[in-house]
Amino acid sequence: MTSAQNTPLPTTEARTALVVGATGISGSAVTDELREAGWNVLALSRRPGLPREGVRWLTADLRSADDLKRVLAPERPSHVFFTAWSRQATEQQNIVVNGGMVRDLLAALTDAPLEHVALVTGLKHYLGPFEAYGQGNMPDTPFREEEPRLDAPNFYYAQEDALFAAAAAQGFTWSVHRSHTMIGHAVGNLMNMGLTLAVYASICRSLDRPFVFPGSEMQWNGLTDVTDATILAEQMFWAATHTAGRDEAFNVVNGDVFRWRRLWSQLAAQFGVEPVGPGAVPQPLEQQMQGIDEVWAGIAAEHSLAEADVSRLASWWHTDADLGRTIEVVTDVSKSRLAGFTSHHRTIDSFTALFDRYRSERLIPPLA
């Protein structure tokens, strides 16, 4: 595939997109991208978000085929951007629930004039599910889209299969977007490294503690990458509006690689705290932050912050899982670049912009 094939698709007036999981990190970024492009957005979530021009909120239980049919049957979107998932206790349950959500949502849109459906998954496509993460015969890094599926149950595969079956039956094109750890804006999200690290650094500053890296020496010293939610949104929009994006799966990361041992000092400087690397024994955040709820409530009261419940802001477990890995995780994005998607973000800038936004929204304390 070459950039010569990267032809914009013909546009129609008043395009309408359905964003599934619109209050999440990736869903929020996709909604912003669509609105900037002048599209109308149907924003689907468990709870409605803030009112904004060009966005109409829909609420439904994604796990209920009947509820989805009730809510979506009257709607006429031309595009769907599916960014939601529901964490379950086992991978088999993840497969049943998350594969079913994609299947049932698209079935509820059988009468809609769908042109394209974009699905967000992630690098567990190559690494395996939570319960067998990094085990078995993984492909070599950097991960490439043409790698065969692992011989293991994986809810990402179930979601893809539901997407492919609906596309064949209903006649729309599709794209799959495999992101790494997501850096973006959201509150109350299960997997939010950016806000988690911002809260952790703010607590360290308040308590005059060092900013201790909670992960493994492998992650501290090795190369890795992340995905800014805005670059994911840009790629999803590009795939939905260009011929080169049709019926393809794409990795999506910022485009740079980094080592945490350097980035950690840069993040520490954003909060005026002392960066400390990993010790001989890992110090995960779930361990470091035990009993921290009242401390955060006090910080929130002192600075009149918008959220006093630290559990709504920090996902300690997820950041521990990412930073505690003992395997190399780095991603190849040449497929989308050769196809014509050339956006590139610098990771320190992604974090800095996010921290500035969280401060402006009073989710973390000011530096002064």
Tab-separated table of C-alpha atoms in Angstrom:
chain	number	residue	atom	x	y	z
A	1	MET	CA	0.000	0.000	0.000
A	2	THR	CA	1.391	3.410	-0.957
A	3	SER	CA	0.370	6.997	-0.309
A	4	ALA	CA	-0.721	7.227	-3.951
A	5	GLN	CA	-3.742	5.191	-2.902
A	6	ASN	CA	-4.542	7.654	-0.115
A	7	THR	CA	-7.469	9.310	-1.886
A	8	PRO	CA	-10.089	11.233	0.122
A	9	LEU	CA	-13.529	9.714	-0.231
A	10	PRO	CA	-16.366	11.844	-1.623
A	11	THR	CA	-18.104	13.817	1.111
A	12	THR	CA	-21.790	14.289	1.734
A	13	GLU	CA	-23.406	17.147	3.581
A	14	ALA	CA	-24.280	16.849	7.262
A	15	ARG	CA	-22.413	13.645	7.951
A	16	THR	CA	-23.428	12.001	11.215
A	17	ALA	CA	-21.189	9.711	13.241
A	18	LEU	CA	-22.054	7.496	16.196
A	19	VAL	CA	-19.252	7.504	18.792
A	20	VAL	CA	-19.579	4.529	21.138
A	21	GLY	CA	-17.972	5.139	24.532
A	22	ALA	CA	-17.968	8.881	23.996
A	23	THR	CA	-16.999	9.834	27.569
A	24	GLY	CA	-13.835	7.705	27.557
A	25	ILE	CA	-10.298	8.723	26.650
A	26	SER	CA	-10.460	7.701	23.003
A	27	GLY	CA	-14.166	8.460	22.566
A	28	SER	CA	-13.746	12.010	23.842
A	29	ALA	CA	-10.849	12.604	21.452
A	30	VAL	CA	-12.778	11.170	18.494
A	31	THR	CA	-15.770	13.389	19.317
A	32	ASP	CA	-13.493	16.443	19.345
A	33	GLU	CA	-11.949	15.437	16.011
A	34	LEU	CA	-15.340	14.953	14.365
A	35	ARG	CA	-16.741	18.227	15.644
A	36	GLU	CA	-13.682	20.126	14.398
A	37	ALA	CA	-14.362	18.609	10.978
A	38	GLY	CA	-17.974	19.819	11.103
A	39	TRP	CA	-19.646	16.436	11.582
A	40	ASN	CA	-22.725	15.864	13.696
A	41	VAL	CA	-22.097	13.413	16.517
A	42	LEU	CA	-24.364	10.926	18.253
A	43	ALA	CA	-22.467	10.311	21.495
A	44	LEU	CA	-23.370	6.989	23.124
A	45	SER	CA	-22.399	6.215	26.705
A	46	ARG	CA	-23.767	4.899	29.978
A	47	ARG	CA	-24.230	8.458	31.219
A	48	PRO	CA	-24.529	11.644	29.142
A	49	GLY	CA	-21.609	14.060	29.029
A	50	LEU	CA	-21.626	17.829	28.988
A	51	PRO	CA	-23.845	19.565	26.407
A	52	ARG	CA	-22.030	20.882	23.352
A	53	GLU	CA	-22.991	22.108	19.909
A	54	GLY	CA	-23.332	19.398	17.304
A	55	VAL	CA	-23.366	16.563	19.840
A	56	ARG	CA	-26.500	14.670	20.877
A	57	TRP	CA	-26.135	12.288	23.783
A	58	LEU	CA	-27.629	8.806	23.758
A	59	THR	CA	-27.626	6.467	26.748
A	60	ALA	CA	-27.881	2.711	26.492
A	61	ASP	CA	-26.618	-0.484	28.094
A	62	LEU	CA	-24.127	-1.841	25.570
A	63	ARG	CA	-24.567	-5.311	27.044
A	64	SER	CA	-28.292	-5.354	26.219
A	65	ALA	CA	-29.264	-6.073	22.614
A	66	ASP	CA	-32.811	-4.938	23.365
A	67	ASP	CA	-31.680	-1.634	24.847
A	68	LEU	CA	-29.367	-0.962	21.925
A	69	LYS	CA	-32.147	-1.682	19.457
A	70	ARG	CA	-34.535	0.604	21.334
A	71	VAL	CA	-32.075	3.506	21.385
A	72	LEU	CA	-30.439	3.114	17.969
A	73	ALA	CA	-33.229	1.894	15.680
A	74	PRO	CA	-34.403	5.481	14.910
A	75	GLU	CA	-30.863	6.780	14.286
A	76	ARG	CA	-29.252	7.155	10.848
A	77	PRO	CA	-25.474	7.480	11.262
A	78	SER	CA	-23.211	7.059	8.263
A	79	HIS	CA	-20.186	6.151	10.390
A	80	VAL	CA	-19.537	4.371	13.693
A	81	PHE	CA	-16.453	4.846	15.893
A	82	PHE	CA	-16.465	2.066	18.491
A	83	THR	CA	-14.174	2.886	21.451
A	84	ALA	CA	-15.830	1.068	24.382
A	85	TRP	CA	-15.136	-2.119	26.300
A	86	SER	CA	-16.309	-3.714	29.545
A	87	ARG	CA	-13.764	-5.456	31.763
A	88	GLN	CA	-14.845	-8.899	32.992
A	89	ALA	CA	-13.374	-11.368	35.472
A	90	THR	CA	-12.109	-13.853	32.853
A	91	GLU	CA	-11.121	-13.663	29.215
A	92	GLN	CA	-13.939	-15.984	28.234
A	93	GLN	CA	-16.387	-13.552	29.822
A	94	ASN	CA	-14.590	-10.678	28.060
A	95	ILE	CA	-15.126	-12.476	24.766
A	96	VAL	CA	-18.817	-13.048	25.371
A	97	VAL	CA	-19.530	-9.502	26.618
A	98	ASN	CA	-17.253	-7.405	24.405
A	99	GLY	CA	-17.721	-9.388	21.238
A	100	GLY	CA	-21.444	-9.284	21.891
A	101	MET	CA	-21.438	-5.510	22.299
A	102	VAL	CA	-19.975	-4.987	18.829
A	103	ARG	CA	-22.302	-7.574	17.281
A	104	ASP	CA	-25.465	-6.269	18.939
A	105	LEU	CA	-24.717	-2.595	18.328
A	106	LEU	CA	-24.162	-3.120	14.613
A	107	ALA	CA	-27.249	-5.339	14.410
A	108	ALA	CA	-29.251	-2.462	15.919
A	109	LEU	CA	-28.077	-0.300	12.993
A	110	THR	CA	-29.142	-2.700	10.227
A	111	ASP	CA	-31.387	-0.059	8.645
A	112	ALA	CA	-28.883	2.803	8.971
A	113	PRO	CA	-26.924	3.968	5.882
A	114	LEU	CA	-23.582	2.837	7.309
A	115	GLU	CA	-20.522	3.592	5.192
A	116	HIS	CA	-17.683	2.808	7.586
A	117	VAL	CA	-17.136	1.396	11.099
A	118	ALA	CA	-13.863	2.017	12.973
A	119	LEU	CA	-12.977	-0.182	15.974
A	120	VAL	CA	-10.362	0.534	18.671
A	121	THR	CA	-8.508	-2.446	20.102
A	122	GLY	CA	-4.927	-2.583	21.367
A	123	LEU	CA	-1.600	-4.326	21.640
A	124	LYS	CA	-3.051	-7.239	23.593
A	125	HIS	CA	-3.772	-8.388	20.051
A	126	TYR	CA	-0.059	-9.337	20.027
A	127	LEU	CA	0.579	-9.745	23.769
A	128	GLY	CA	-2.383	-11.889	24.764
A	129	PRO	CA	-5.198	-11.269	27.269
A	130	PHE	CA	-4.790	-10.037	30.847
A	131	GLU	CA	-4.831	-13.556	32.302
A	132	ALA	CA	-2.062	-14.793	29.947
A	133	TYR	CA	-0.342	-11.479	29.264
A	134	GLY	CA	3.063	-11.758	27.628
A	135	GLN	CA	3.033	-15.550	27.773
A	136	GLY	CA	3.321	-18.080	24.981
A	137	ASN	CA	4.726	-17.467	21.498
A	138	MET	CA	4.499	-13.712	20.999
A	139	PRO	CA	5.732	-12.142	17.765
A	140	ASP	CA	9.022	-10.269	17.725
A	141	THR	CA	8.963	-6.534	18.329
A	142	PRO	CA	8.231	-4.112	16.849
A	143	PHE	CA	4.732	-5.501	16.456
A	144	ARG	CA	3.402	-5.457	12.878
A	145	GLU	CA	-0.177	-5.752	11.690
A	146	GLU	CA	0.451	-8.776	9.465
A	147	GLU	CA	1.340	-11.021	12.420
A	148	PRO	CA	-1.048	-13.984	12.781
A	149	ARG	CA	-3.348	-14.146	15.761
A	150	LEU	CA	-2.065	-15.839	18.895
A	151	ASP	CA	-3.360	-19.303	19.637
A	152	ALA	CA	-5.219	-18.098	22.729
A	153	PRO	CA	-8.669	-16.706	23.569
A	154	ASN	CA	-8.753	-12.936	23.064
A	155	PHE	CA	-11.725	-10.589	23.165
A	156	TYR	CA	-10.087	-8.338	20.560
A	157	TYR	CA	-10.372	-11.198	18.078
A	158	ALA	CA	-14.046	-11.636	18.974
A	159	GLN	CA	-14.660	-7.932	18.412
A	160	GLU	CA	-12.899	-8.044	15.049
A	161	ASP	CA	-14.859	-11.116	13.962
A	162	ALA	CA	-18.160	-9.435	14.888
A	163	LEU	CA	-17.095	-6.368	12.885
A	164	PHE	CA	-16.070	-8.409	9.836
A	165	ALA	CA	-19.311	-10.402	9.850
A	166	ALA	CA	-21.485	-7.279	10.092
A	167	ALA	CA	-19.485	-5.540	7.338
A	168	ALA	CA	-20.025	-8.482	5.002
A	169	ALA	CA	-23.740	-8.632	5.792
A	170	GLN	CA	-24.484	-4.888	5.811
A	171	GLY	CA	-22.097	-3.658	3.127
A	172	PHE	CA	-19.962	-1.095	4.981
A	173	THR	CA	-16.165	-0.807	5.098
A	174	TRP	CA	-14.199	-1.144	8.319
A	175	SER	CA	-10.926	-0.250	10.027
A	176	VAL	CA	-9.273	-1.553	13.202
A	177	HIS	CA	-6.946	0.637	15.269
A	178	ARG	CA	-4.514	-1.096	17.630
A	179	SER	CA	-3.295	1.413	20.200
A	180	HIS	CA	-0.665	1.117	22.904
A	181	THR	CA	-1.094	2.686	26.372
A	182	MET	CA	-3.450	5.627	25.896
A	183	ILE	CA	-2.558	9.152	27.014
A	184	GLY	CA	-5.588	11.419	26.949
A	185	HIS	CA	-8.317	13.287	28.746
A	186	ALA	CA	-11.050	11.492	30.682
A	187	VAL	CA	-12.285	11.070	34.250
A	188	GLY	CA	-13.561	7.836	35.783
A	189	ASN	CA	-11.770	5.675	33.211
A	190	LEU	CA	-10.480	2.177	34.023
A	191	MET	CA	-7.172	2.680	32.202
A	192	ASN	CA	-5.776	6.193	32.489
A	193	MET	CA	-1.999	6.424	32.862
A	194	GLY	CA	-1.790	10.171	32.209
A	195	LEU	CA	-4.157	11.190	34.993
A	196	THR	CA	-2.842	8.457	37.289
A	197	LEU	CA	0.722	9.758	37.045
A	198	ALA	CA	-0.475	13.355	37.456
A	199	VAL	CA	-2.330	12.438	40.665
A	200	TYR	CA	0.622	10.386	41.924
A	201	ALA	CA	3.089	13.234	41.298
A	202	SER	CA	0.727	15.735	42.949
A	203	ILE	CA	0.524	13.533	46.042
A	204	CYS	CA	4.322	13.186	46.123
A	205	ARG	CA	4.655	16.962	45.960
A	206	SER	CA	2.107	17.511	48.719
A	207	LEU	CA	3.716	14.934	51.036
A	208	ASP	CA	7.292	15.872	50.067
A	209	ARG	CA	7.910	12.324	48.873
A	210	PRO	CA	10.198	11.283	46.008
A	211	PHE	CA	8.526	10.407	42.708
A	212	VAL	CA	9.463	6.707	42.684
A	213	PHE	CA	9.143	4.756	39.445
A	214	PRO	CA	6.734	1.948	40.315
A	215	GLY	CA	7.693	-0.498	37.581
A	216	SER	CA	10.379	-2.919	36.448
A	217	GLU	CA	13.987	-2.345	35.461
A	218	MET	CA	13.082	-3.642	31.986
A	219	GLN	CA	10.566	-0.846	31.482
A	220	TRP	CA	12.886	1.725	33.052
A	221	ASN	CA	15.772	0.927	30.709
A	222	GLY	CA	14.075	-0.408	27.578
A	223	LEU	CA	12.538	1.354	24.599
A	224	THR	CA	8.775	1.713	24.438
A	225	ASP	CA	6.041	3.945	23.003
A	226	VAL	CA	2.539	5.216	23.834
A	227	THR	CA	-0.548	6.495	22.030
A	228	ASP	CA	-1.856	10.026	22.433
A	229	ALA	CA	-5.658	9.846	22.177
A	230	THR	CA	-5.570	12.714	19.701
A	231	ILE	CA	-3.388	10.778	17.243
A	232	LEU	CA	-5.728	7.802	17.572
A	233	ALA	CA	-8.663	10.090	16.756
A	234	GLU	CA	-6.799	11.542	13.784
A	235	GLN	CA	-6.034	8.076	12.432
A	236	MET	CA	-9.614	6.844	12.888
A	237	PHE	CA	-10.946	9.896	11.079
A	238	TRP	CA	-8.373	9.481	8.294
A	239	ALA	CA	-9.266	5.806	7.827
A	240	ALA	CA	-12.968	6.640	7.665
A	241	THR	CA	-12.468	9.303	5.007
A	242	HIS	CA	-9.714	7.936	2.737
A	243	THR	CA	-9.625	4.953	0.422
A	244	ALA	CA	-6.374	3.670	1.949
A	245	GLY	CA	-8.077	3.249	5.311
A	246	ARG	CA	-10.809	0.907	4.138
A	247	ASP	CA	-10.826	-2.710	5.318
A	248	GLU	CA	-7.456	-2.473	7.049
A	249	ALA	CA	-6.006	-2.863	10.546
A	250	PHE	CA	-3.476	-0.255	11.707
A	251	ASN	CA	-1.208	0.084	14.689
A	252	VAL	CA	-1.318	3.576	16.144
A	253	VAL	CA	1.281	5.159	18.442
A	254	ASN	CA	2.800	8.614	18.701
A	255	GLY	CA	5.661	7.780	16.358
A	256	ASP	CA	8.550	8.376	18.755
A	257	VAL	CA	10.164	5.873	21.111
A	258	PHE	CA	11.531	6.653	24.552
A	259	ARG	CA	13.017	5.194	27.731
A	260	TRP	CA	11.190	5.787	30.987
A	261	ARG	CA	14.486	6.564	32.748
A	262	ARG	CA	14.653	9.814	30.757
A	263	LEU	CA	10.940	10.586	30.525
A	264	TRP	CA	10.478	10.050	34.275
A	265	SER	CA	12.791	12.990	35.036
A	266	GLN	CA	10.931	15.128	32.503
A	267	LEU	CA	7.596	14.283	34.124
A	268	ALA	CA	8.994	14.967	37.591
A	269	ALA	CA	10.069	18.429	36.454
A	270	GLN	CA	6.441	19.182	35.546
A	271	PHE	CA	5.534	18.821	39.238
A	272	GLY	CA	8.684	19.894	41.046
A	273	VAL	CA	9.301	16.466	42.580
A	274	GLU	CA	12.425	14.318	42.870
A	275	PRO	CA	12.566	11.471	40.315
A	276	VAL	CA	13.763	8.102	41.637
A	277	GLY	CA	14.272	4.986	39.554
A	278	PRO	CA	13.207	1.435	40.367
A	279	GLY	CA	14.747	-0.356	43.323
A	280	ALA	CA	15.758	-3.976	43.673
A	281	VAL	CA	12.190	-4.674	44.766
A	282	PRO	CA	9.382	-3.091	42.684
A	283	GLN	CA	7.199	-0.502	44.432
A	284	PRO	CA	3.859	-0.654	42.585
A	285	LEU	CA	1.447	2.240	42.961
A	286	GLU	CA	-1.223	0.054	44.524
A	287	GLN	CA	1.285	-0.544	47.324
A	288	GLN	CA	2.613	3.018	47.539
A	289	MET	CA	-0.854	4.559	47.498
A	290	GLN	CA	-2.538	2.378	50.110
A	291	GLY	CA	-4.679	4.533	52.415
A	292	ILE	CA	-4.183	7.621	50.270
A	293	ASP	CA	-7.906	8.432	49.878
A	294	GLU	CA	-8.045	10.863	52.793
A	295	VAL	CA	-4.788	12.505	51.746
A	296	TRP	CA	-6.219	13.224	48.297
A	297	ALA	CA	-9.479	14.463	49.799
A	298	GLY	CA	-7.413	16.938	51.841
A	299	ILE	CA	-5.459	18.067	48.762
A	300	ALA	CA	-8.735	18.509	46.874
A	301	ALA	CA	-10.205	20.605	49.692
A	302	GLU	CA	-7.073	22.756	50.015
A	303	HIS	CA	-7.005	23.576	46.298
A	304	SER	CA	-10.777	23.511	45.604
A	305	LEU	CA	-10.343	20.686	43.116
A	306	ALA	CA	-13.232	19.346	41.073
A	307	GLU	CA	-12.899	15.718	42.249
A	308	ALA	CA	-12.133	14.608	45.797
A	309	ASP	CA	-12.513	10.873	45.142
A	310	VAL	CA	-9.086	9.602	44.076
A	311	SER	CA	-10.588	6.373	42.737
A	312	ARG	CA	-12.347	8.433	40.061
A	313	LEU	CA	-9.013	9.777	38.877
A	314	ALA	CA	-6.280	7.190	39.350
A	315	SER	CA	-6.192	3.646	37.957
A	316	TRP	CA	-3.227	2.380	39.997
A	317	TRP	CA	-3.614	-1.231	38.823
A	318	HIS	CA	-3.426	-0.367	35.129
A	319	THR	CA	-0.343	1.845	35.411
A	320	ASP	CA	1.302	-0.837	37.544
A	321	ALA	CA	0.539	-3.425	34.854
A	322	ASP	CA	2.042	-1.264	32.101
A	323	LEU	CA	5.142	-0.117	33.972
A	324	GLY	CA	5.713	-3.491	35.620
A	325	ARG	CA	6.099	-5.429	32.377
A	326	THR	CA	9.263	-7.485	32.003
A	327	ILE	CA	9.009	-7.716	28.221
A	328	GLU	CA	9.746	-5.231	25.451
A	329	VAL	CA	6.694	-3.592	23.899
A	330	VAL	CA	7.260	-1.348	20.890
A	331	THR	CA	5.141	-0.890	17.801
A	332	ASP	CA	5.705	-0.527	14.076
A	333	VAL	CA	3.523	2.111	12.359
A	334	SER	CA	5.040	2.034	8.882
A	335	LYS	CA	1.863	0.517	7.403
A	336	SER	CA	-0.264	3.588	8.095
A	337	ARG	CA	2.576	5.978	7.205
A	338	LEU	CA	3.051	4.351	3.815
A	339	ALA	CA	-0.720	4.496	3.315
A	340	GLY	CA	-0.684	8.264	3.833
A	341	PHE	CA	-1.314	8.839	7.538
A	342	THR	CA	1.766	10.755	8.654
A	343	SER	CA	0.800	12.454	11.938
A	344	HIS	CA	3.527	12.321	14.592
A	345	HIS	CA	3.438	13.359	18.249
A	346	ARG	CA	6.295	13.756	20.731
A	347	THR	CA	5.413	11.892	23.923
A	348	ILE	CA	6.691	14.485	26.400
A	349	ASP	CA	4.492	17.052	24.653
A	350	SER	CA	1.493	14.723	24.977
A	351	PHE	CA	2.026	14.476	28.737
A	352	THR	CA	2.736	18.196	29.170
A	353	ALA	CA	-0.408	19.249	27.283
A	354	LEU	CA	-2.473	16.784	29.277
A	355	PHE	CA	-1.123	18.007	32.629
A	356	ASP	CA	-1.841	21.610	31.633
A	357	ARG	CA	-5.415	20.689	30.754
A	358	TYR	CA	-5.956	18.829	34.019
A	359	ARG	CA	-4.673	21.842	35.943
A	360	SER	CA	-6.943	24.214	34.037
A	361	GLU	CA	-9.933	21.998	34.854
A	362	ARG	CA	-8.934	21.832	38.544
A	363	LEU	CA	-8.459	18.068	38.505
A	364	ILE	CA	-4.911	18.371	39.889
A	365	PRO	CA	-3.420	21.198	41.981
A	366	PRO	CA	-1.622	24.185	40.461
A	367	LEU	CA	2.148	24.339	40.819
A	368	ALA	CA	2.172	27.754	42.481
